[in-house]
Structures are given as C-alpha cells and as structure tokens.
Short mmCIF file of C-alpha atoms in Angstrom, two decimals:
data_model
loop_
_atom_site.label_atom_id
_atom_site.label_comp_id
_atom_site.label_asym_id
_atom_site.label_seq_id
_atom_site.Cartn_x
_atom_site.Cartn_y
_atom_site.Cartn_z
CA MET A 1 0.03 0.08 0.00
CA LYS A 2 3.02 2.38 0.90
CA GLN A 3 4.33 1.70 -2.71
CA VAL A 4 1.15 2.52 -4.26
CA LEU A 5 0.81 5.80 -2.29
CA ASN A 6 4.69 6.82 -3.22
CA ALA A 7 3.74 5.91 -6.80
CA VAL A 8 0.60 8.32 -6.75
CA VAL A 9 2.41 11.10 -5.11
CA LEU A 10 5.40 10.78 -7.67
CA ALA A 11 2.78 10.72 -10.72
CA SER A 12 1.12 13.68 -9.40
CA ALA A 13 4.24 15.45 -8.88
CA LEU A 14 5.15 14.86 -12.22
CA LEU A 15 1.79 15.78 -13.73
CA ALA A 16 1.97 19.04 -11.69
CA SER A 17 5.58 19.72 -13.46
CA VAL A 18 4.36 18.94 -16.76
CA HIS A 19 1.44 21.33 -16.41
CA THR A 20 3.64 24.09 -15.06
CA TYR A 21 6.01 23.75 -17.89
CA ALA A 22 3.08 23.99 -20.18
CA GLN A 23 2.08 27.00 -18.91
CA GLY A 24 5.57 28.61 -19.37
CA SER A 25 7.95 29.32 -22.36
CA VAL A 26 11.37 30.40 -22.88
CA THR A 27 12.57 31.82 -26.30
CA LEU A 28 15.97 32.37 -27.64
CA TYR A 29 16.07 35.21 -30.07
CA GLY A 30 18.63 37.63 -31.60
CA ILE A 31 19.78 39.93 -34.32
CA ILE A 32 23.21 39.99 -36.48
CA ASP A 33 23.52 43.23 -37.99
CA THR A 34 26.58 44.53 -39.83
CA GLY A 35 28.11 46.16 -43.04
CA ILE A 36 30.66 48.23 -44.58
CA ASP A 37 30.84 51.98 -43.80
CA TRP A 38 32.50 54.62 -45.75
CA GLU A 39 32.81 58.20 -44.49
CA SER A 40 34.42 61.37 -45.75
CA GLN A 41 36.26 63.84 -43.77
CA ALA A 42 36.92 61.39 -40.91
CA ALA A 43 38.94 62.02 -37.76
CA ARG A 44 40.91 59.81 -35.63
CA ALA A 45 39.90 61.26 -32.36
CA PRO A 46 37.58 63.99 -31.22
CA GLY A 47 39.15 67.63 -31.35
CA GLN A 48 41.42 67.19 -34.42
CA LYS A 49 41.76 70.33 -36.38
CA SER A 50 41.64 68.75 -39.87
CA ALA A 51 40.35 65.56 -41.11
CA SER A 52 42.48 62.55 -41.63
CA GLY A 53 40.72 61.43 -44.87
CA SER A 54 38.08 59.18 -45.63
CA ALA A 55 37.48 56.11 -43.77
CA VAL A 56 36.23 52.42 -44.68
CA ARG A 57 35.28 49.99 -41.88
CA MET A 58 33.00 47.27 -40.67
CA THR A 59 30.58 48.53 -38.28
CA SER A 60 30.71 47.62 -34.78
CA LEU A 61 28.18 49.92 -32.65
CA SER A 62 25.27 49.39 -35.05
CA GLY A 63 24.23 48.92 -38.55
CA SER A 64 20.50 49.12 -39.24
CA LEU A 65 20.04 47.79 -35.73
CA PRO A 66 22.47 46.93 -32.86
CA SER A 67 23.43 43.17 -32.89
CA ARG A 68 22.22 41.28 -29.81
CA TRP A 69 21.05 38.00 -28.42
CA GLY A 70 18.56 37.07 -25.53
CA LEU A 71 16.31 34.96 -23.56
CA ARG A 72 12.56 35.78 -23.01
CA GLY A 73 10.53 33.81 -20.58
CA LYS A 74 7.03 33.97 -19.58
CA GLU A 75 5.01 31.70 -17.01
CA ASN A 76 1.27 31.92 -16.91
CA LEU A 77 0.36 32.06 -12.93
CA GLY A 78 -3.47 32.26 -13.53
CA ALA A 79 -6.08 35.07 -12.95
CA GLY A 80 -4.50 37.29 -15.50
CA LEU A 81 -0.89 37.11 -13.88
CA ASN A 82 2.24 36.18 -15.79
CA VAL A 83 5.94 36.19 -14.72
CA ILE A 84 8.14 37.67 -17.33
CA PHE A 85 11.87 38.06 -17.70
CA GLU A 86 14.41 39.25 -20.29
CA LEU A 87 18.11 38.64 -20.53
CA GLU A 88 19.76 40.48 -23.63
CA SER A 89 23.30 40.91 -24.53
CA GLY A 90 24.84 43.23 -27.18
CA PHE A 91 27.67 42.52 -29.07
CA ALA A 92 30.05 43.81 -31.88
CA PRO A 93 29.79 41.34 -34.94
CA ASN A 94 33.14 42.84 -36.59
CA SER A 95 35.01 41.48 -33.52
CA GLY A 96 32.67 39.50 -31.04
CA ALA A 97 33.35 41.94 -28.15
CA LEU A 98 30.64 42.67 -25.74
CA GLN A 99 29.01 46.11 -25.73
CA ASN A 100 27.21 48.26 -23.42
CA GLY A 101 29.85 48.84 -21.05
CA ASN A 102 31.58 45.40 -21.51
CA ARG A 103 28.56 43.50 -19.71
CA LEU A 104 27.14 40.18 -20.32
CA PHE A 105 23.64 41.38 -20.44
CA GLY A 106 24.18 45.08 -20.72
CA ARG A 107 20.95 45.62 -22.88
CA SER A 108 18.62 44.29 -20.40
CA ALA A 109 18.39 41.98 -17.23
CA TRP A 110 15.10 41.99 -15.55
CA VAL A 111 12.07 39.98 -14.14
CA GLY A 112 8.59 41.41 -13.98
CA LEU A 113 4.96 40.77 -13.37
CA GLU A 114 2.16 41.34 -15.97
CA THR A 115 -1.19 42.09 -14.30
CA PRO A 116 -4.57 43.35 -15.45
CA TYR A 117 -3.54 46.63 -14.23
CA GLY A 118 -0.19 47.01 -15.80
CA THR A 119 3.32 45.54 -16.10
CA VAL A 120 5.98 45.95 -13.22
CA ARG A 121 9.65 45.11 -14.11
CA ALA A 122 12.64 45.13 -11.65
CA GLY A 123 16.47 45.04 -13.12
CA ARG A 124 18.39 46.90 -15.97
CA GLN A 125 16.12 47.80 -18.57
CA ILE A 126 15.26 50.44 -21.39
CA ASN A 127 13.40 53.58 -20.03
CA MET A 128 10.40 55.78 -21.13
CA THR A 129 12.89 57.88 -23.29
CA TYR A 130 13.92 54.80 -25.45
CA ILE A 131 10.29 53.42 -25.58
CA ALA A 132 8.77 56.87 -26.86
CA LEU A 133 11.88 57.27 -29.25
CA MET A 134 11.15 53.97 -31.16
CA LYS A 135 7.54 55.02 -31.61
CA SER A 136 8.58 58.52 -33.02
CA THR A 137 11.80 57.80 -35.46
CA VAL A 138 11.86 55.77 -38.34
CA LEU A 139 15.50 54.99 -38.20
CA GLY A 140 15.64 53.62 -34.79
CA PRO A 141 19.31 53.13 -33.28
CA ALA A 142 20.97 52.84 -36.52
CA LEU A 143 24.39 53.92 -37.19
CA TYR A 144 23.30 56.89 -39.08
CA SER A 145 20.32 58.00 -36.73
CA LEU A 146 19.63 60.64 -34.03
CA ALA A 147 22.20 58.75 -32.10
CA ALA A 148 24.84 60.72 -34.21
CA LEU A 149 23.57 63.94 -32.47
CA ASP A 150 23.01 62.80 -28.91
CA PRO A 151 24.70 59.32 -27.94
CA TYR A 152 22.49 59.07 -24.99
CA LEU A 153 19.30 58.21 -26.90
CA PRO A 154 20.22 54.70 -27.95
CA ASN A 155 21.75 54.22 -24.58
CA SER A 156 18.71 55.18 -22.51
CA ARG A 157 18.65 52.33 -20.18
CA SER A 158 18.95 52.30 -16.29
CA ASP A 159 20.41 49.94 -13.81
CA ASN A 160 18.62 49.12 -10.49
CA THR A 161 15.39 50.06 -11.88
CA ILE A 162 11.61 49.48 -10.98
CA SER A 163 9.25 50.42 -13.93
CA TYR A 164 5.68 50.44 -14.48
CA PHE A 165 3.77 50.55 -17.76
CA ASN A 166 0.07 50.25 -18.82
CA ASP A 167 -1.80 50.38 -22.12
CA PHE A 168 -5.52 51.13 -21.64
CA HIS A 169 -7.50 51.45 -24.57
CA HIS A 170 -4.48 52.94 -26.45
CA PHE A 171 -3.95 55.40 -23.63
CA VAL A 172 -0.53 54.68 -22.26
CA ILE A 173 1.45 55.48 -19.09
CA GLY A 174 4.75 54.49 -17.76
CA ALA A 175 7.33 55.48 -15.53
CA THR A 176 10.81 54.30 -14.35
CA TYR A 177 12.86 54.81 -10.99
CA SER A 178 16.50 54.04 -10.69
CA THR A 179 18.46 53.99 -7.31
CA GLY A 180 21.89 54.08 -9.63
CA ARG A 181 21.49 54.62 -13.09
CA ASP A 182 24.69 53.04 -14.43
CA ALA A 183 27.04 50.80 -12.42
CA ALA A 184 29.46 50.42 -15.23
CA SER A 185 32.72 52.28 -15.88
CA SER A 186 34.79 52.39 -18.86
CA GLN A 187 38.58 52.46 -17.84
CA GLY A 188 40.52 55.40 -19.58
CA SER A 189 44.69 56.04 -19.55
CA SER A 190 44.16 59.56 -18.06
CA THR A 191 44.58 60.07 -14.25
CA VAL A 192 41.77 62.95 -14.61
CA ASN A 193 38.45 61.34 -12.98
CA GLY A 194 40.14 58.42 -11.34
CA GLY A 195 41.01 57.02 -14.78
CA ALA A 196 37.35 56.58 -16.18
CA ALA A 197 36.95 57.32 -19.71
CA PHE A 198 33.81 58.58 -21.20
CA ASN A 199 31.67 55.93 -22.60
CA PRO A 200 27.84 56.54 -23.18
CA GLY A 201 27.21 52.86 -22.38
CA ALA A 202 29.02 53.12 -19.27
CA THR A 203 28.90 56.28 -17.26
CA ASN A 204 30.19 55.48 -14.07
CA CYS A 205 27.25 56.32 -11.79
CA PRO A 206 26.33 53.40 -9.46
CA GLY A 207 24.58 55.43 -6.89
CA ASN A 208 22.94 53.48 -3.68
CA VAL A 209 24.96 55.82 -1.38
CA PRO A 210 24.33 55.59 2.09
CA GLY A 211 22.66 58.98 3.35
CA ASN A 212 22.43 60.23 -0.19
CA SER A 213 19.49 58.87 -1.96
CA THR A 214 19.58 61.28 -4.97
CA ALA A 215 23.08 60.28 -6.08
CA CYS A 216 22.98 58.84 -9.33
CA ARG A 217 19.23 58.73 -9.42
CA GLN A 218 17.21 58.60 -12.76
CA ILE A 219 13.47 59.09 -13.20
CA THR A 220 11.67 58.87 -16.43
CA ALA A 221 7.89 59.12 -17.19
CA LEU A 222 5.60 58.80 -20.26
CA ALA A 223 2.09 59.78 -21.08
CA GLY A 224 0.41 59.42 -24.34
CA TYR A 225 -1.94 58.01 -26.72
CA TRP A 226 -0.99 55.24 -29.23
CA GLY A 227 -3.58 54.68 -31.81
CA PRO A 228 -3.61 52.44 -34.92
CA GLU A 229 -3.49 55.49 -37.01
CA TYR A 230 -1.83 58.09 -34.93
CA GLY A 231 -0.19 58.76 -31.74
CA LEU A 232 0.96 61.55 -29.22
CA GLN A 233 3.44 61.18 -26.34
CA PHE A 234 5.14 63.28 -23.74
CA VAL A 235 8.28 62.27 -21.89
CA TYR A 236 10.16 63.40 -18.86
CA ASP A 237 13.71 62.19 -18.11
CA GLN A 238 15.93 63.49 -15.21
CA LEU A 239 19.23 61.75 -14.31
CA ARG A 240 21.46 63.10 -11.52
CA GLY A 241 25.33 62.76 -11.04
CA GLY A 242 27.19 61.57 -8.06
CA PRO A 243 30.41 59.78 -6.94
CA GLY A 244 31.82 57.66 -9.59
CA LEU A 245 32.54 53.80 -9.25
CA LEU A 246 36.35 54.34 -9.41
CA PRO A 247 38.09 55.84 -6.06
CA GLY A 248 38.14 59.68 -6.52
CA SER A 249 35.90 59.60 -9.79
CA VAL A 250 32.80 60.96 -10.61
CA SER A 251 30.11 60.13 -13.06
CA TYR A 252 29.52 61.49 -16.80
CA ASP A 253 26.59 62.88 -18.62
CA PRO A 254 26.02 60.12 -21.06
CA SER A 255 25.46 62.78 -23.86
CA MET A 256 28.97 64.26 -23.85
CA PRO A 257 32.15 64.27 -21.62
CA LEU A 258 30.58 66.44 -19.05
CA LEU A 259 30.99 65.64 -15.39
CA LEU A 260 28.14 65.29 -12.88
CA SER A 261 30.32 65.32 -9.78
CA SER A 262 27.34 65.59 -7.17
CA ALA A 263 23.81 64.84 -7.05
CA ASP A 264 22.66 68.57 -7.40
CA GLN A 265 24.11 68.26 -11.02
CA LYS A 266 21.69 66.79 -13.35
CA THR A 267 20.29 66.47 -16.83
CA THR A 268 16.65 66.81 -17.61
CA ARG A 269 14.89 66.05 -20.88
CA TYR A 270 11.59 66.95 -22.19
CA MET A 271 10.31 65.14 -25.40
CA VAL A 272 7.07 65.65 -27.41
CA SER A 273 6.70 63.23 -30.33
CA GLY A 274 4.25 61.19 -32.26
CA TYR A 275 3.30 59.62 -35.49
CA PHE A 276 0.87 59.24 -38.43
CA GLN A 277 -0.04 55.80 -40.11
CA LEU A 278 -1.65 56.44 -43.43
CA GLY A 279 -1.78 52.91 -45.11
CA GLU A 280 1.89 52.05 -46.33
CA LEU A 281 3.16 55.49 -45.55
CA ALA A 282 4.31 56.35 -41.82
CA LEU A 283 5.04 59.92 -40.56
CA ARG A 284 6.93 60.37 -37.39
CA GLY A 285 8.75 63.08 -35.53
CA GLY A 286 9.25 65.20 -32.44
CA VAL A 287 11.31 67.68 -30.37
CA ILE A 288 13.63 66.79 -27.43
CA HIS A 289 14.85 69.60 -25.09
CA ARG A 290 17.96 68.75 -22.97
CA MET A 291 19.05 70.87 -19.95
CA THR A 292 21.98 69.93 -17.94
CA THR A 293 22.90 72.02 -14.63
CA ALA A 294 26.47 71.31 -13.86
CA ALA A 295 29.50 73.50 -13.25
CA THR A 296 28.02 75.53 -16.42
CA ASP A 297 24.50 75.24 -17.72
CA TYR A 298 24.17 73.57 -21.22
CA GLN A 299 21.10 73.35 -23.28
CA THR A 300 20.34 71.58 -26.56
CA ASN A 301 16.96 71.21 -28.70
CA ILE A 302 16.62 68.40 -31.60
CA PHE A 303 14.10 68.54 -33.85
CA TYR A 304 13.46 65.61 -36.13
CA GLY A 305 10.81 64.15 -38.68
CA GLY A 306 10.96 61.38 -41.21
CA ALA A 307 8.82 59.11 -43.25
CA SER A 308 8.86 55.22 -43.80
CA TYR A 309 7.14 53.85 -46.84
CA MET A 310 6.51 49.97 -48.03
CA LEU A 311 7.12 50.25 -51.67
CA LYS A 312 6.58 46.80 -52.06
CA PRO A 313 5.90 43.80 -49.60
CA ASP A 314 9.76 43.39 -49.76
CA ILE A 315 11.20 46.93 -50.08
CA ALA A 316 11.12 49.47 -47.37
CA LEU A 317 12.19 53.25 -47.92
CA ASP A 318 13.04 55.47 -44.86
CA ALA A 319 14.29 59.24 -44.77
CA GLU A 320 14.68 61.52 -41.89
CA VAL A 321 15.78 64.94 -41.34
CA SER A 322 16.99 66.38 -38.02
CA ARG A 323 18.56 69.34 -36.57
CA ILE A 324 20.53 70.00 -33.22
CA ALA A 325 20.92 73.66 -31.73
CA THR A 326 22.81 74.37 -28.64
CA THR A 327 23.74 77.23 -26.32
CA ASP A 328 27.43 77.15 -27.49
CA HIS A 329 26.34 77.23 -31.22
CA LYS A 330 27.40 73.62 -32.03
CA ASN A 331 24.61 73.42 -34.64
CA ALA A 332 24.03 70.97 -37.37
CA ASN A 333 21.57 69.57 -40.01
CA TYR A 334 21.53 65.91 -40.54
CA TYR A 335 19.93 64.08 -43.40
CA VAL A 336 19.56 60.10 -43.83
CA MET A 337 17.87 57.93 -46.29
CA ARG A 338 17.77 54.03 -46.13
CA ALA A 339 16.42 51.44 -48.37
CA THR A 340 15.87 47.87 -47.35
CA TYR A 341 15.19 44.77 -49.41
CA LEU A 342 13.63 41.65 -47.52
CA LEU A 343 15.36 38.50 -48.69
CA SER A 344 13.10 36.58 -46.39
CA LYS A 345 11.05 37.32 -43.27
CA ARG A 346 14.31 36.98 -41.01
CA THR A 347 16.98 38.21 -43.45
CA SER A 348 17.48 41.48 -45.29
CA VAL A 349 20.04 43.72 -47.09
CA TYR A 350 20.14 47.63 -46.91
CA THR A 351 21.85 50.75 -47.86
CA MET A 352 22.01 53.94 -45.98
CA LEU A 353 23.09 57.43 -47.19
CA GLY A 354 23.89 60.18 -44.67
CA PHE A 355 24.99 63.72 -44.75
CA MET A 356 25.89 66.10 -41.68
CA GLN A 357 26.05 69.70 -42.46
CA ASN A 358 28.16 71.02 -39.41
CA SER A 359 28.31 74.75 -38.28
CA SER A 360 31.65 76.15 -37.73
CA ARG A 361 31.82 75.13 -34.07
CA ALA A 362 29.98 71.64 -34.52
CA SER A 363 31.74 68.45 -35.28
CA TYR A 364 29.08 65.58 -35.29
CA SER A 365 29.79 62.56 -37.53
CA VAL A 366 27.55 61.26 -39.64
CA GLY A 367 28.28 57.94 -38.04
CA ALA A 368 27.39 57.52 -34.27
CA GLY A 369 30.42 56.88 -32.22
CA TYR A 370 32.89 58.12 -34.76
CA SER A 371 34.58 61.45 -35.34
CA THR A 372 35.10 64.17 -37.71
CA VAL A 373 36.19 68.04 -37.44
CA ALA A 374 34.37 71.18 -36.97
CA ASN A 375 32.39 72.62 -39.97
CA ALA A 376 32.65 69.42 -41.82
CA LYS A 377 30.08 68.68 -44.44
CA GLN A 378 30.29 64.96 -44.03
CA VAL A 379 28.98 62.24 -46.36
CA GLY A 380 28.61 58.55 -45.11
CA VAL A 381 27.58 55.44 -47.33
CA LEU A 382 26.82 52.06 -45.39
CA LEU A 383 25.94 48.77 -46.99
CA GLY A 384 24.70 46.19 -44.69
CA ILE A 385 22.89 42.77 -44.12
CA GLN A 386 20.80 41.74 -41.13
CA GLN A 387 19.80 38.34 -40.20
CA ARG A 388 17.20 37.57 -37.23
CA PHE A 389 16.49 34.45 -35.22
#
C-alpha cells in the first residue's frame, strides 16, 4: 500500500511539473546586423583640427539595428498574472566583443509581473525615453540616426530600476525609477576622473550611496495615446550625478564628456513626439529639449521628422531630417535615407546614405560613435545585411 501511495505522489508531482512547464515558455532570439561603412572627412579622435581623410570600416556599434542575442521567458500564473523576464546581450559582430559597457547582459536583465492593471519590472532595462523614441523615429538606433546627435538616446537604459507600464484602450502611461542609473565604468588612461573614460554605455554612476538617496538617481515618465492610425506622447527624463565607481572619480553625462560630480548636478529632458500611419506610409517626428545643470549650464534642442514607406512587400524606404541647436552654437543639420530589401522574413540587405552639415563650431559625425572635424560637411554610405533568429 505504501508503494502505491508513493507511486501516486510521484505521478502527481510529474503531472504538476508537466502542467507548470506547459504554462511557461522561454525563447532564444537575436539579431546579427553589420555592414561596410564609408565616411568622408573622418577624424581619428575628437578635437582634431583637420580631417585625416575618408574611412572605410566594418560597423561595430550598429548597422541598421544593434546586434544582440537574448532570452525571454513567460509563465502563466492564472487570474491574468504572468511572470516575465528578459536577458539581452549586445555584441560587436566585427570582433565579437561585448557592448554596453562590456556587460554580458548590458542591454537588459530584468524580471517582472504582468497584471490586468499594468506591468511591473525590476532590473536593468530601457527607460521611457527609449520607448517613446522607437515610436517616433523611422530610423531607430541605426549607425546613421539621432544617435549621431545625442549618444544618450540609443543608450537610454538604467540599472537598479523598477518600472511600471500600462496600455488602456490605447492610452499609455509609464515610469521608471532608478536608485543608481549606471554601475559600469569604462577604464581610461588619463589620471583625470580616476581614470574613467567617457563612454555613453558606461557612465560611471552606481548610486546607492548611504545618506544620499538622490546620487545617480534617474526618473523617467511617459504619457500618451498610441492609436492604430496616430499617436502622441510626452516624456520627462531626469538623471542625476554623483560619486563614480572608481576611487576619487565622478560620473559623466551620457550625452557628452561633461562631469556630473554631485547629486545636485543633473540632466533633464522633455520630449514631445508622435506618429501618423496612412496605409503603407508612416510619418514620425518630435522635439527633444535637454537641459544640463552642472559646473556650467548647457542646453540642446533636437528637432526631427521622417517618413517610412513600404514600396513593395519586400522593399522599405525610410528618410529622416533632424537638426540640433545648442547654447554654444554647436549646431548641425542631418539628412539620412535608407532602403531595405527583404530577402525573407528574417533576412534583409540595406543601404544607408547620410549627410551631416556642421556649423563652424560643431563636429558631429555622420556615423554615431565616430569622429569628424568642426565645420565638416560629411557624407556617409553604409551597405549592410541583417539576420534575425
């Protein structure tokens, strides 16, 4: 009788295990995207007075989209509740190196709970600025994109973050709160700032300082309407400075090598953006105002607008025009076009053409992460291939 009872208990446990497994899933996914980039008037480092010449290189930061792989999981708990998680790693396809501050899961590492009243997540994750930007730009985080004007935008992720998001009949609200926005640091050779080098994906601000709850804190908030034909959204984004990760160091503004040495120093952004969907034609655009209060105050305004059109089921065309204006007159106009041919549902080839028109004080590169010289009228051409799995 005891053996029968043991067998019943074992069978029940196995059935329960099978049932639990059937309610959950884990998905392996990824993108490998790279290409060959040619740019005129390239510089070897920021601050050069004259260009070194044209440059030909394989992309490492991004092509049409950043390369990444990841795991997503979901378990149904019943009553409208789901446990979800995501681990996502960015890598450079030209070398295999890790991206996002040399972190294994630098793009995301979070666990959350879906409920009928919204979704809550905890861990490293994209914030509301990134979510809104992907709704309002046709280029996304491509090599030729708004990332060339502000490197924070494709790196708008936060460590130590709890978030909330809800979509109720197309009306959306969301917020993130981070107690330490970026715990990664990029080592530099200089003795300045404790040897930490400027890196938009590793801004040296771990936070969680006893007695200083605002050090390295970041808050973002989103409110808007995302309809099937049009949408409008408003975003607030504030990040604060504080002690750096290395002894004697301080944190950086992720937009530029500007020190945020205390919790009182901060960068605040306001974004208004939206979209229209007219059949196969999509129109997207917005305005981003940034205000940094540090040793000196600094402000920028970015205006952008673009269109995307499915010429055929396997041919997509995108174009975007943007402009940046700053308090120190480092202004530029930026023009980008992209054509994509879908070889299959998972594989595509594309070409991008970019033109950066810098003012006499500005030196924005047509390709994000690269360098040019002041007053450059720089042209870039990118040929790439992308495969999703």
